[in-house]
Coordinates of C-alpha atoms and ligand atoms in Angstrom, one line a residue:
M1 CA 0.2 -0.1 0.1
R2 CA 1.7 3.4 -1.1
L3 CA 0.5 6.1 1.6
S4 CA 0.3 9.0 -0.7
R5 CA -3.2 6.8 -2.0
G6 CA -4.1 5.4 1.3
Y7 CA -6.3 6.2 4.0
W8 CA -4.3 6.4 7.2
Q9 CA -4.8 9.3 10.0
T10 CA -2.7 9.5 13.3
L11 CA -3.2 12.0 15.7
K12 CA -0.8 14.3 17.3
E13 CA -2.4 14.4 20.9
T14 CA -3.3 11.5 22.9
P15 CA -8.2 12.1 23.3
S16 CA -8.4 13.0 26.7
D17 CA -11.4 10.3 27.4
A18 CA -8.7 7.1 26.7
E19 CA -7.9 5.4 30.4
V20 CA -5.0 2.6 29.0
I21 CA -2.1 2.4 26.8
S22 CA -3.5 0.5 23.7
Q23 CA -7.1 2.3 23.6
K24 CA -4.3 5.4 23.2
L25 CA -2.4 3.9 21.2
M26 CA -4.3 2.4 19.0
L27 CA -6.8 6.2 19.1
R28 CA -3.4 8.3 17.8
S29 CA -2.1 5.5 15.2
G30 CA -5.1 5.4 13.6
L31 CA -5.8 2.3 13.9
I32 CA -9.9 2.9 15.0
Y33 CA -11.8 5.1 15.5
K34 CA -14.6 5.7 18.7
T35 CA -18.8 6.1 16.6
A36 CA -19.6 6.3 20.5
A37 CA -19.3 4.7 24.1
G38 CA -17.8 0.7 23.4
L39 CA -18.7 1.0 19.6
Y40 CA -15.6 1.1 17.2
T41 CA -14.9 1.4 13.8
Y42 CA -12.0 -1.1 12.5
L43 CA -10.0 1.1 10.1
P44 CA -7.9 -0.4 7.7
M45 CA -4.5 -0.6 9.9
A46 CA -6.8 -2.3 13.2
F47 CA -9.5 -4.6 10.4
R48 CA -5.9 -6.0 8.8
T49 CA -4.6 -7.4 12.2
L50 CA -7.8 -8.7 13.0
K51 CA -8.2 -10.4 10.0
K52 CA -4.0 -12.5 10.6
V53 CA -5.9 -13.1 14.4
E54 CA -8.6 -14.5 12.7
K55 CA -6.8 -16.5 10.6
I56 CA -4.7 -17.5 12.9
V57 CA -7.9 -18.5 15.4
R58 CA -9.0 -20.6 11.4
E59 CA -5.7 -22.6 11.1
E60 CA -6.1 -24.5 14.8
L61 CA -9.5 -25.0 15.2
D62 CA -9.7 -26.4 11.3
R63 CA -6.9 -28.3 12.3
I64 CA -8.7 -30.1 15.4
G65 CA -11.1 -30.7 13.0
C66 CA -13.5 -27.3 13.9
F67 CA -16.1 -26.4 11.7
E68 CA -17.1 -22.5 10.6
V69 CA -20.3 -21.7 10.7
Q70 CA -22.2 -18.6 11.0
M71 CA -25.2 -17.9 13.1
P72 CA -27.7 -15.1 12.8
L73 CA -27.2 -11.7 15.1
M74 CA -30.0 -11.5 17.0
T75 CA -31.7 -15.0 18.8
P76 CA -35.6 -15.3 19.4
A77 CA -36.3 -15.0 22.8
E78 CA -38.0 -18.5 23.0
L79 CA -34.7 -20.5 22.2
W80 CA -33.8 -18.1 26.3
K81 CA -37.0 -18.3 27.3
E82 CA -36.1 -22.1 27.1
S83 CA -32.3 -22.4 28.9
G84 CA -34.4 -20.6 31.0
R85 CA -31.2 -17.5 30.9
W86 CA -33.9 -15.0 29.6
D87 CA -34.6 -13.5 33.0
T88 CA -31.4 -14.2 34.1
M89 CA -29.2 -12.4 31.5
G90 CA -29.9 -9.5 32.9
P91 CA -29.4 -6.0 30.8
Q92 CA -25.8 -7.1 28.8
M93 CA -28.5 -8.7 27.3
L94 CA -29.9 -6.2 24.7
K95 CA -34.2 -7.0 23.9
V96 CA -35.5 -5.2 21.2
Q97 CA -39.0 -6.4 19.9
D98 CA -39.3 -6.6 16.0
R99 CA -43.0 -5.1 13.7
A100 CA -44.5 -8.1 14.8
E101 CA -44.1 -7.8 19.1
R102 CA -41.8 -10.9 18.4
E103 CA -38.8 -10.4 22.0
L104 CA -35.0 -11.1 19.7
C105 CA -31.9 -9.9 21.5
F106 CA -28.7 -9.1 20.2
S107 CA -26.4 -12.7 21.0
P108 CA -24.2 -11.9 23.9
T109 CA -23.1 -15.5 22.3
N110 CA -24.6 -18.3 21.4
E111 CA -25.2 -21.8 23.2
E112 CA -28.7 -21.1 22.6
T113 CA -29.0 -21.3 19.1
I114 CA -26.1 -24.2 18.9
T115 CA -28.0 -26.5 20.7
D116 CA -31.0 -25.9 18.8
V117 CA -28.7 -26.3 15.4
F118 CA -27.6 -29.6 17.6
R119 CA -31.7 -31.0 18.2
K120 CA -32.6 -30.5 14.5
T121 CA -30.0 -31.9 12.8
I122 CA -27.9 -34.2 15.0
S123 CA -30.2 -38.1 15.5
S124 CA -27.6 -40.4 16.5
Y125 CA -24.3 -41.2 18.3
K126 CA -22.2 -41.8 14.9
Q127 CA -22.8 -37.9 13.8
L128 CA -21.0 -37.0 17.3
P129 CA -18.5 -35.9 18.4
V130 CA -18.8 -32.6 16.4
C131 CA -17.5 -29.0 17.1
L132 CA -18.7 -26.0 15.3
Y133 CA -17.5 -22.2 15.4
Q134 CA -18.4 -19.3 14.4
I135 CA -16.0 -15.8 14.3
N136 CA -18.5 -12.8 14.6
T137 CA -20.0 -9.9 16.2
K138 CA -21.3 -10.2 19.9
F139 CA -22.9 -7.8 21.2
R140 CA -23.2 -7.2 25.2
D141 CA -24.9 -3.8 26.9
E142 CA -22.3 -3.4 29.3
I143 CA -22.6 -1.3 32.8
R144 CA -18.8 0.0 32.0
P145 CA -17.7 -0.2 28.6
R146 CA -14.2 1.3 29.0
F147 CA -10.6 0.5 28.0
G148 CA -11.2 0.8 24.0
L149 CA -11.6 -2.9 21.7
M150 CA -11.0 -4.3 25.6
R151 CA -13.9 -4.2 27.4
A152 CA -16.6 -2.9 24.7
R153 CA -20.0 -3.3 23.9
E154 CA -19.6 -4.9 20.2
F155 CA -17.2 -6.9 19.8
S156 CA -15.5 -9.8 17.9
M157 CA -15.9 -13.0 19.6
K158 CA -15.0 -16.7 18.2
D159 CA -17.3 -19.5 19.7
G160 CA -17.2 -22.6 19.4
Y161 CA -19.7 -25.4 20.8
S162 CA -18.9 -29.1 21.4
L163 CA -21.1 -32.0 21.0
H164 CA -20.6 -35.3 22.8
L165 CA -22.5 -38.6 23.8
D166 CA -20.0 -38.4 26.9
K167 CA -17.6 -37.2 29.3
E168 CA -15.2 -38.6 27.6
S169 CA -15.6 -37.9 25.0
L170 CA -15.6 -34.1 25.9
D171 CA -12.4 -34.7 28.4
K172 CA -10.2 -36.3 25.1
F173 CA -11.7 -33.0 22.7
Y174 CA -11.6 -30.7 25.8
D175 CA -7.4 -31.5 25.8
E176 CA -7.5 -31.4 22.4
I177 CA -8.4 -27.6 22.4
Y178 CA -6.6 -26.6 25.0
G179 CA -3.8 -27.3 22.8
A180 CA -5.1 -25.7 20.3
Y181 CA -5.9 -22.3 22.4
S182 CA -2.0 -22.6 23.7
N183 CA -0.7 -22.8 20.0
I184 CA -3.2 -20.5 19.2
F185 CA -1.9 -17.8 21.3
R186 CA 1.5 -18.5 21.6
R187 CA 1.1 -17.9 17.6
L188 CA -0.1 -14.6 18.4
G189 CA 3.3 -13.4 19.9
L190 CA 1.1 -13.4 23.2
E191 CA 2.0 -13.9 27.1
F192 CA -0.4 -16.0 28.8
I193 CA -0.9 -18.2 31.4
A194 CA -3.9 -20.9 31.3
V195 CA -5.7 -20.4 34.9
E196 CA -8.4 -23.1 36.1
A197 CA -11.2 -20.5 36.3
D198 CA -14.5 -20.9 37.9
G199 CA -17.0 -22.7 36.7
G200 CA -20.5 -21.9 38.3
A201 CA -22.9 -23.6 39.6
M202 CA -22.2 -26.2 36.9
A203 CA -18.4 -27.3 37.2
S204 CA -20.0 -29.6 40.2
G205 CA -18.9 -33.2 39.4
G206 CA -15.7 -32.5 38.1
A207 CA -16.4 -29.9 34.4
K208 CA -12.9 -28.3 33.8
T209 CA -13.0 -24.8 32.7
H210 CA -10.0 -22.5 32.2
E211 CA -9.2 -19.2 31.2
F212 CA -6.5 -18.0 29.2
Q213 CA -4.9 -14.8 30.9
V214 CA -2.2 -12.7 29.2
V215 CA -0.6 -11.3 31.8
A216 CA -0.5 -7.1 32.5
G217 CA -0.8 -5.0 34.2
N218 CA -4.1 -3.0 33.3
G219 CA -5.6 -6.2 33.4
E220 CA -9.2 -6.8 34.9
D221 CA -8.6 -10.2 36.2
D222 CA -6.8 -11.0 39.5
V223 CA -5.4 -14.2 38.6
V224 CA -3.2 -16.5 41.5
H225 CA 0.7 -17.8 40.3
V226 CA 2.6 -20.4 42.2
P227 CA 5.5 -19.9 40.1
Q228 CA 7.1 -23.2 41.5
T229 CA 4.8 -25.5 40.9
G230 CA 3.4 -23.0 37.9
F231 CA -0.3 -23.5 39.1
A232 CA -2.7 -20.8 38.4
A233 CA -6.2 -20.2 39.3
N234 CA -8.9 -17.2 38.9
I235 CA -9.0 -15.0 41.7
E236 CA -12.0 -16.7 42.1
K237 CA -11.8 -20.2 41.8
A238 CA -8.6 -20.3 44.1
M239 CA -8.1 -22.3 47.2
T240 CA -5.9 -20.7 48.9
E241 CA -5.1 -20.7 52.8
R242 CA -4.6 -17.9 55.8
R243 CA -1.3 -18.6 57.7
G244 CA -0.2 -17.7 61.2
L245 CA -3.5 -16.2 62.4
T246 CA -3.7 -15.7 66.1
T247 CA -7.0 -15.7 68.2
L248 CA -8.7 -14.8 71.8
P249 CA -9.6 -17.3 73.9
A250 CA -13.0 -16.8 74.7
S251 CA -14.4 -14.4 77.0
E252 CA -17.7 -12.9 78.2
L253 CA -19.8 -10.8 75.4
T254 CA -19.5 -7.4 76.4
K255 CA -20.4 -3.9 74.2
F256 CA -18.7 -1.4 74.1
A257 CA -19.3 2.1 73.1
T258 CA -17.1 2.9 69.3
P259 CA -18.7 6.2 68.7
N260 CA -17.8 7.0 65.1
Q261 CA -16.4 3.7 64.2
K262 CA -18.1 2.0 61.8
T263 CA -15.1 -0.3 60.3
C264 CA -13.1 -3.0 61.2
E265 CA -9.6 -0.6 60.7
E266 CA -11.6 2.4 62.6
V267 CA -13.2 0.3 65.9
C268 CA -10.0 -1.9 65.9
S269 CA -7.0 0.9 65.5
A270 CA -9.2 3.2 68.5
H271 CA -9.3 0.0 71.2
G272 CA -6.2 -1.8 70.1
F273 CA -7.6 -4.9 68.3
D274 CA -5.6 -6.6 65.8
I275 CA -7.3 -6.4 62.8
T276 CA -8.4 -10.2 62.6
H277 CA -9.5 -10.1 65.9
S278 CA -12.3 -8.6 64.1
L279 CA -15.1 -9.5 62.2
K280 CA -17.3 -8.2 59.3
S281 CA -20.7 -8.8 58.5
I282 CA -21.4 -8.3 55.4
I283 CA -25.5 -8.7 54.3
M284 CA -26.2 -10.2 51.2
V285 CA -29.7 -10.9 48.9
A286 CA -29.4 -13.7 46.7
T287 CA -32.2 -14.5 44.3
I288 CA -32.5 -18.9 44.3
K289 CA -34.9 -19.8 42.9
G290 CA -37.0 -16.8 41.6
K291 CA -37.0 -16.0 45.7
D292 CA -34.3 -13.5 47.3
Q293 CA -33.2 -14.3 50.8
F294 CA -31.0 -12.3 52.8
F295 CA -27.4 -14.0 54.6
M296 CA -24.7 -12.4 56.8
V297 CA -21.5 -13.2 55.9
M298 CA -19.3 -13.4 58.5
I299 CA -15.1 -13.0 57.2
L300 CA -11.6 -11.4 59.2
G301 CA -11.9 -7.3 59.7
D302 CA -9.3 -7.5 56.6
D303 CA -10.5 -10.4 54.7
S304 CA -13.0 -9.3 50.9
L305 CA -15.7 -11.6 50.4
N306 CA -15.5 -13.8 47.5
E307 CA -19.1 -13.2 45.8
V308 CA -18.3 -16.0 43.3
K309 CA -18.0 -18.5 46.4
F310 CA -21.0 -17.3 47.9
K311 CA -23.0 -17.4 45.0
N312 CA -22.2 -21.1 43.6
K313 CA -22.4 -22.3 47.5
V314 CA -26.3 -20.7 47.8
A315 CA -27.0 -22.0 44.4
A316 CA -28.2 -18.5 43.9
D317 CA -29.2 -17.0 40.2
D318 CA -27.9 -14.0 40.5
I319 CA -26.7 -11.7 44.2
R320 CA -25.8 -8.2 45.0
P321 CA -25.3 -6.6 48.4
A322 CA -28.6 -5.9 50.0
H323 CA -30.0 -2.0 50.3
Q324 CA -30.6 0.4 53.5
A325 CA -34.0 -0.1 53.8
E326 CA -33.6 -4.1 53.5
L327 CA -31.3 -3.8 56.6
E328 CA -33.6 -1.7 58.6
T329 CA -36.5 -5.0 57.8
L330 CA -33.3 -7.1 59.1
G331 CA -33.1 -4.9 62.6
L332 CA -29.9 -3.9 61.4
V333 CA -27.7 -0.9 61.9
K334 CA -25.4 0.3 59.1
G335 CA -21.4 0.7 61.0
S336 CA -22.6 -1.5 64.0
M337 CA -23.9 -4.3 61.7
G338 CA -23.6 -7.8 63.9
P339 CA -23.8 -11.5 64.2
T340 CA -25.8 -12.0 67.4
V341 CA -29.1 -10.8 65.4
E342 CA -32.4 -12.9 66.3
T343 CA -34.3 -13.1 63.6
D344 CA -35.6 -16.0 60.9
K345 CA -35.4 -13.5 57.7
L346 CA -31.2 -13.9 57.3
K347 CA -28.8 -16.9 57.2
I348 CA -25.7 -16.8 58.8
I349 CA -22.1 -17.7 57.0
F350 CA -19.0 -18.0 59.0
D351 CA -15.6 -17.7 57.3
E352 CA -13.6 -21.3 57.2
T353 CA -11.1 -18.5 58.5
V354 CA -13.4 -18.0 61.3
D355 CA -12.8 -20.0 64.8
M356 CA -15.8 -20.4 66.6
N357 CA -14.4 -21.2 69.9
S358 CA -12.3 -17.7 70.0
S359 CA -13.2 -14.5 70.9
Y360 CA -14.3 -11.7 67.8
V361 CA -15.4 -7.5 67.6
V362 CA -18.5 -7.7 65.9
G363 CA -20.9 -4.5 65.5
A364 CA -24.0 -4.7 68.0
N365 CA -26.7 -3.7 65.7
E366 CA -26.8 -0.5 68.0
D367 CA -25.7 2.5 66.9
G368 CA -21.9 3.4 68.0
F369 CA -21.6 0.1 69.8
H370 CA -20.0 -2.9 69.1
F371 CA -19.0 -6.7 70.9
K372 CA -15.9 -7.3 72.3
G373 CA -15.3 -11.3 73.0
F374 CA -17.7 -12.8 70.5
V375 CA -17.5 -16.2 70.7
P376 CA -19.3 -17.3 67.2
S377 CA -20.1 -21.1 68.5
R378 CA -22.3 -20.1 71.3
D379 CA -23.4 -16.6 70.7
T380 CA -24.7 -16.9 67.4
K381 CA -29.1 -16.8 67.3
A382 CA -29.6 -17.2 63.6
K383 CA -29.2 -20.1 61.9
H384 CA -25.6 -20.6 60.5
F385 CA -23.0 -22.9 58.9
R386 CA -19.3 -22.2 57.8
A387 CA -18.1 -22.2 54.8
D388 CA -15.3 -20.8 52.1
M389 CA -16.1 -17.6 51.7
R390 CA -13.5 -14.9 51.6
L391 CA -11.2 -14.0 48.1
A392 CA -7.4 -14.5 48.2
K393 CA -4.9 -12.3 48.6
D394 CA -1.1 -11.6 48.4
G395 CA 0.6 -14.1 51.2
D396 CA -1.7 -16.5 51.4
F397 CA -0.6 -20.3 50.6
I398 CA -1.1 -22.9 48.1
G399 CA 0.6 -26.1 50.2
E400 CA 4.2 -25.1 50.6
H401 CA 4.3 -22.4 48.6
A402 CA 3.1 -18.8 48.8
I403 CA 1.1 -17.3 46.8
T404 CA 1.8 -14.3 43.8
M405 CA -1.1 -12.5 42.6
K406 CA -1.4 -11.6 38.9
K407 CA -3.3 -9.3 36.7
G408 CA -5.0 -10.3 33.7
I409 CA -6.8 -9.5 30.5
E410 CA -9.3 -12.9 29.8
V411 CA -8.6 -13.8 26.2
G412 CA -10.1 -17.2 25.9
H413 CA -12.5 -18.5 27.8
I414 CA -12.6 -23.2 27.8
F415 CA -15.6 -24.7 29.6
Q416 CA -17.2 -28.0 30.1
L417 CA -21.2 -26.9 30.1
G418 CA -22.3 -30.8 30.4
D419 CA -25.9 -31.0 30.3
K420 CA -26.8 -28.1 31.1
Y421 CA -28.4 -26.7 27.7
T422 CA -28.9 -30.2 26.4
K423 CA -31.6 -31.3 28.9
A424 CA -32.9 -27.7 29.5
M425 CA -33.7 -27.7 25.7
K426 CA -34.7 -31.7 25.4
V427 CA -32.0 -32.3 22.5
T428 CA -31.5 -36.6 22.6
V429 CA -29.8 -39.0 20.5
L430 CA -29.5 -42.7 19.9
N431 CA -26.5 -44.4 21.4
D432 CA -25.0 -47.4 19.8
K433 CA -28.0 -49.4 21.7
G434 CA -30.3 -47.5 20.4
Q435 CA -31.4 -45.8 23.6
A436 CA -31.8 -41.9 23.4
V437 CA -30.0 -40.9 25.4
T438 CA -28.7 -36.8 26.9
P439 CA -25.6 -35.6 24.7
I440 CA -23.2 -33.5 26.8
M441 CA -21.8 -30.1 25.2
G442 CA -18.3 -28.2 25.8
C443 CA -18.5 -24.2 24.4
Y444 CA -15.1 -21.9 24.0
G445 CA -14.7 -18.6 23.6
I446 CA -12.2 -16.4 22.3
G447 CA -12.2 -12.1 22.8
V448 CA -10.6 -11.4 18.5
S449 CA -10.9 -8.0 19.1
R450 CA -9.7 -8.0 23.0
V451 CA -6.7 -9.8 21.8
I452 CA -5.7 -7.0 19.1
A453 CA -6.0 -4.3 23.4
S454 CA -3.7 -7.7 25.3
S455 CA -1.3 -7.8 22.3
I456 CA -1.1 -3.9 22.7
E457 CA -1.2 -4.1 26.3
Q458 CA 2.2 -6.3 26.2
N459 CA 4.0 -5.0 23.3
H460 CA 4.4 -1.1 23.0
D461 CA 7.2 1.4 24.2
E462 CA 6.9 5.2 24.5
N463 CA 7.3 5.8 20.8
G464 CA 3.9 3.4 20.4
I465 CA 2.9 0.0 19.1
I466 CA 5.4 -3.0 19.1
W467 CA 3.4 -5.8 16.6
P468 CA 4.3 -9.2 16.8
A469 CA 5.1 -10.3 13.1
S470 CA 2.2 -12.3 12.8
I471 CA -0.4 -10.0 13.7
A472 CA 1.2 -7.1 12.5
P473 CA -0.9 -5.1 9.5
Y474 CA 2.1 -4.7 7.1
D475 CA 6.0 -6.5 7.2
V476 CA 7.6 -3.5 6.4
Y477 CA 7.3 0.3 7.2
L478 CA 9.2 1.8 3.5
G479 CA 10.3 4.7 3.6
Y480 CA 13.2 7.1 1.5
I481 CA 14.3 10.6 2.0
G482 CA 15.9 12.0 -1.2
K483 CA 14.5 14.6 -3.7
A484 CA 15.8 13.8 -6.9
P485 CA 13.4 12.0 -9.4
E486 CA 16.1 9.7 -10.2
F487 CA 15.6 8.1 -6.7
K488 CA 11.9 8.2 -6.5
D489 CA 12.5 5.9 -9.2
I490 CA 14.4 3.2 -7.0
A491 CA 12.5 4.0 -4.3
E492 CA 9.4 3.1 -6.5
S493 CA 11.3 -0.3 -8.3
I494 CA 12.6 -1.4 -4.6
F495 CA 8.8 -1.0 -3.5
S496 CA 7.6 -2.9 -6.1
E497 CA 10.1 -6.0 -5.8
L498 CA 9.7 -6.0 -2.1
N499 CA 5.5 -5.7 -2.7
S500 CA 5.8 -8.7 -4.6
Q501 CA 7.5 -10.8 -1.3
F502 CA 5.9 -8.9 2.2
E503 CA 3.4 -6.2 2.7
V504 CA 4.6 -3.7 2.3
L505 CA 3.7 0.2 3.5
F506 CA 5.0 2.4 1.1
D507 CA 5.4 5.9 2.7
D508 CA 5.8 7.8 -0.3
R509 CA 4.2 10.9 1.3
G510 CA 7.2 13.1 0.6
M511 CA 7.3 14.3 4.9
G512 CA 11.0 14.8 6.7
P513 CA 12.8 12.1 8.2
G514 CA 11.8 13.2 11.6
A515 CA 8.0 13.0 11.1
M516 CA 8.0 9.8 9.0
F517 CA 10.1 8.1 12.0
K518 CA 7.8 9.0 14.1
D519 CA 4.7 7.7 12.6
A520 CA 6.6 4.7 11.4
D521 CA 7.5 4.1 15.3
L522 CA 4.2 4.2 16.3
L523 CA 2.8 2.5 14.1
G524 CA 5.3 -0.3 15.2
L525 CA 5.5 -2.1 12.2
P526 CA 7.9 -5.3 12.9
I527 CA 10.7 -4.1 10.5
R528 CA 11.0 0.1 9.1
V529 CA 13.4 0.0 5.9
T530 CA 14.9 4.0 4.9
L531 CA 16.1 5.0 1.3
G532 CA 18.6 7.5 2.1
E533 CA 19.7 9.7 -1.6
R534 CA 23.0 9.8 -0.1
D535 CA 24.1 6.5 1.8
F536 CA 22.3 5.2 -1.2
N537 CA 24.4 7.3 -3.8
A538 CA 27.4 6.5 -1.6
T539 CA 27.8 3.4 -0.9
G540 CA 24.8 1.6 -2.6
E541 CA 23.2 0.8 1.2
I542 CA 20.0 0.6 2.7
E543 CA 18.8 0.8 6.4
V544 CA 16.9 -2.0 7.8
K545 CA 15.6 -1.3 11.5
I546 CA 13.8 -4.2 14.1
R547 CA 11.2 -2.0 15.5
K548 CA 11.5 -4.7 18.7
T549 CA 14.8 -5.2 19.1
G550 CA 16.5 -1.3 18.0
E551 CA 18.8 -3.4 15.8
T552 CA 20.1 -1.6 12.6
L553 CA 21.6 -2.8 9.6
K554 CA 22.8 -1.9 6.4
V555 CA 22.5 -3.9 3.6
K556 CA 23.1 -4.4 -0.5
K557 CA 20.0 -3.7 -2.4
E558 CA 20.6 -7.0 -3.7
E559 CA 20.4 -8.4 0.4
L560 CA 17.6 -6.8 0.8
A561 CA 14.6 -9.3 0.7
A562 CA 16.6 -12.3 1.8
T563 CA 17.4 -9.8 5.1
I564 CA 14.0 -9.5 5.6
K565 CA 12.3 -12.8 5.2
T566 CA 15.0 -13.8 7.6
K567 CA 14.0 -10.8 10.3
L568 CA 10.6 -11.8 9.9
S569 CA 10.8 -15.7 10.2
E570 CA 13.2 -14.9 13.6
L571 CA 10.5 -12.1 15.0
G572 CA 7.4 -15.2 14.3
K573 CA 6.2 -13.8 11.3
W574 CA 5.9 -17.7 9.6
A575 CA 4.9 -19.3 13.8
Ligands
ATP601 P1 -15.4 -10.5 31.2 O1 -15.3 -11.3 32.6 O2 -14.7 -10.2 31.1 O3 -16.6 -9.5 30.8 P2 -16.8 -13.3 30.1 O4 -16.4 -13.8 30.9 O5 -17.8 -12.4 30.0 O6 -15.4 -11.5 30.0 P3 -17.2 -15.1 28.3 O7 -18.7 -15.1 27.6 O8 -16.3 -16.2 28.4 O9 -16.8 -13.7 28.1 O10 -16.9 -14.5 26.3 C1 -15.7 -15.2 25.5 C2 -14.7 -13.8 25.4 O11 -15.0 -13.2 24.9 C3 -13.8 -13.9 26.4 O12 -13.2 -14.3 27.1 C4 -13.7 -12.5 26.5 O13 -12.0 -12.1 25.9 C5 -13.7 -11.7 25.0 N1 -15.2 -10.9 25.6 C6 -16.0 -10.3 26.6 N2 -16.9 -9.4 26.9 C7 -16.1 -8.8 26.1 C8 -16.2 -6.6 25.9 N3 -17.1 -6.5 26.7 N4 -15.3 -6.2 25.3 C9 -14.1 -7.8 24.7 N5 -14.5 -8.9 24.5 C10 -14.6 -9.3 25.4
MG602 MG1 -14.7 -16.3 30.7

């Protein structure tokens, strides 16, 4: 592509509402245009990268025997009602009515659509296993679209779905897809870890699920990592242990004044208690089988609630913190809530780190007062039980090793669904004995557009993007510095020669070297080739610069193509 006739505009200033580096660089380097919150136009450079990411995804999935399909953007409400998700997906799912007042939604994912396809087209075990995938636009009305392509409302996702007769077949395929994902993210040039994820209520019975997380400071996910063993898990799933806790012996339950001291930190520091000798009360509302139920979760004063563990434990469809008005109906006083409350309107869950026979500081349900000497097993009047409720944090242990917390961006997710959809949507196939049985499914997602943002988060410097060679919009940035018309002709001939072997962006705009190099660095193609009139006429040498390493070579015209080929290969272009 020659820039004099191309479409490419860079910005001098970073748009003020851009928050993370990938978003800033994508906007500044003219890759994307923000049409509205969470809605982006992919300009030519980003579109080329998007197609390259898609190609790698396709190649690896096709290699393990998956087939590409395309499902409709809209899904009729009936299918979602069959699975039960029409009412549980929440406001992320954008619902509309057509002219005949039929309800539809913009697909946020496609389990229902594919399950319907499976049940109408697959009737025998002989047609199994099978995996179909698509790469297309998904819409999720995210409450906070942000970070550019990282959390958009409209985005490109690869979603795949497999159907199996039994768990053995699903497990075997799961390993294959895990391998394909590892190849995909390796070829995309990403530093990633596959982490054990939370499978929700579905994961009971040994269903596996992994997230592929790109390690990056701006990631929104917390990953628990044990470098010594390579173990990695999503924070929501990680079972870690707190070590070195001390406890206070049981003592008499005593009320004491805590004026204006609302939090565990405030009460403990004012009265000389260790924060781990206090308990925090968190009031949650869980919607279970359509009914709201109240829970008081008790965790150590400096711990946080793991909402996913809570949701799974009580098997809720949805959970949220209780509102002020609800606290009042339960007889609880904000800033002083505690587990001595006597009511059958809530159940209390003590986190497993709480020693049921030791003393703790807790709220007294009276404004400005707390209790000390609260012994859970002795002083709890409401119905209660114990469970693991806390969020893992730095300093926790798994076995003999201390964990490390890392920030990650979820770029892929693989999931054994079991019979969740096939059962709800009444899919059956005949097994080899001619009996109708319910097959099981797996689903496999990749955030294709999010991959681009993640790649930039990992690969950039102060001057701009540093594309992995496998997904760069072009291979080579070819620029020339010189005024003579004969020299322009030489540049043209080098362009056509290189362009027949590589993807070349030819900067023939006639800009000065300063501005041209700035643009080249900002866009970050793997190799920059500069033809300088003076050098070329004097020695016949052409400059080749590697964006990633800054390495500069001087080569003759005859060696140019071979040098580029070697360098691109070293940079993983054909990985
Ligand atoms: P997240 O936890 O980040 O919201 P998710 O777990 O809801 O994602 P999945 O349903 O697993 O997402 O979707 C598959 C993949 O689609 C994710 O792994 C992610 O890479 C991508 N994805 C999900 N939501 C978005 C979004 N709003 N913008 C861009 N990519 C997204
Ligand atoms: Mg996910």
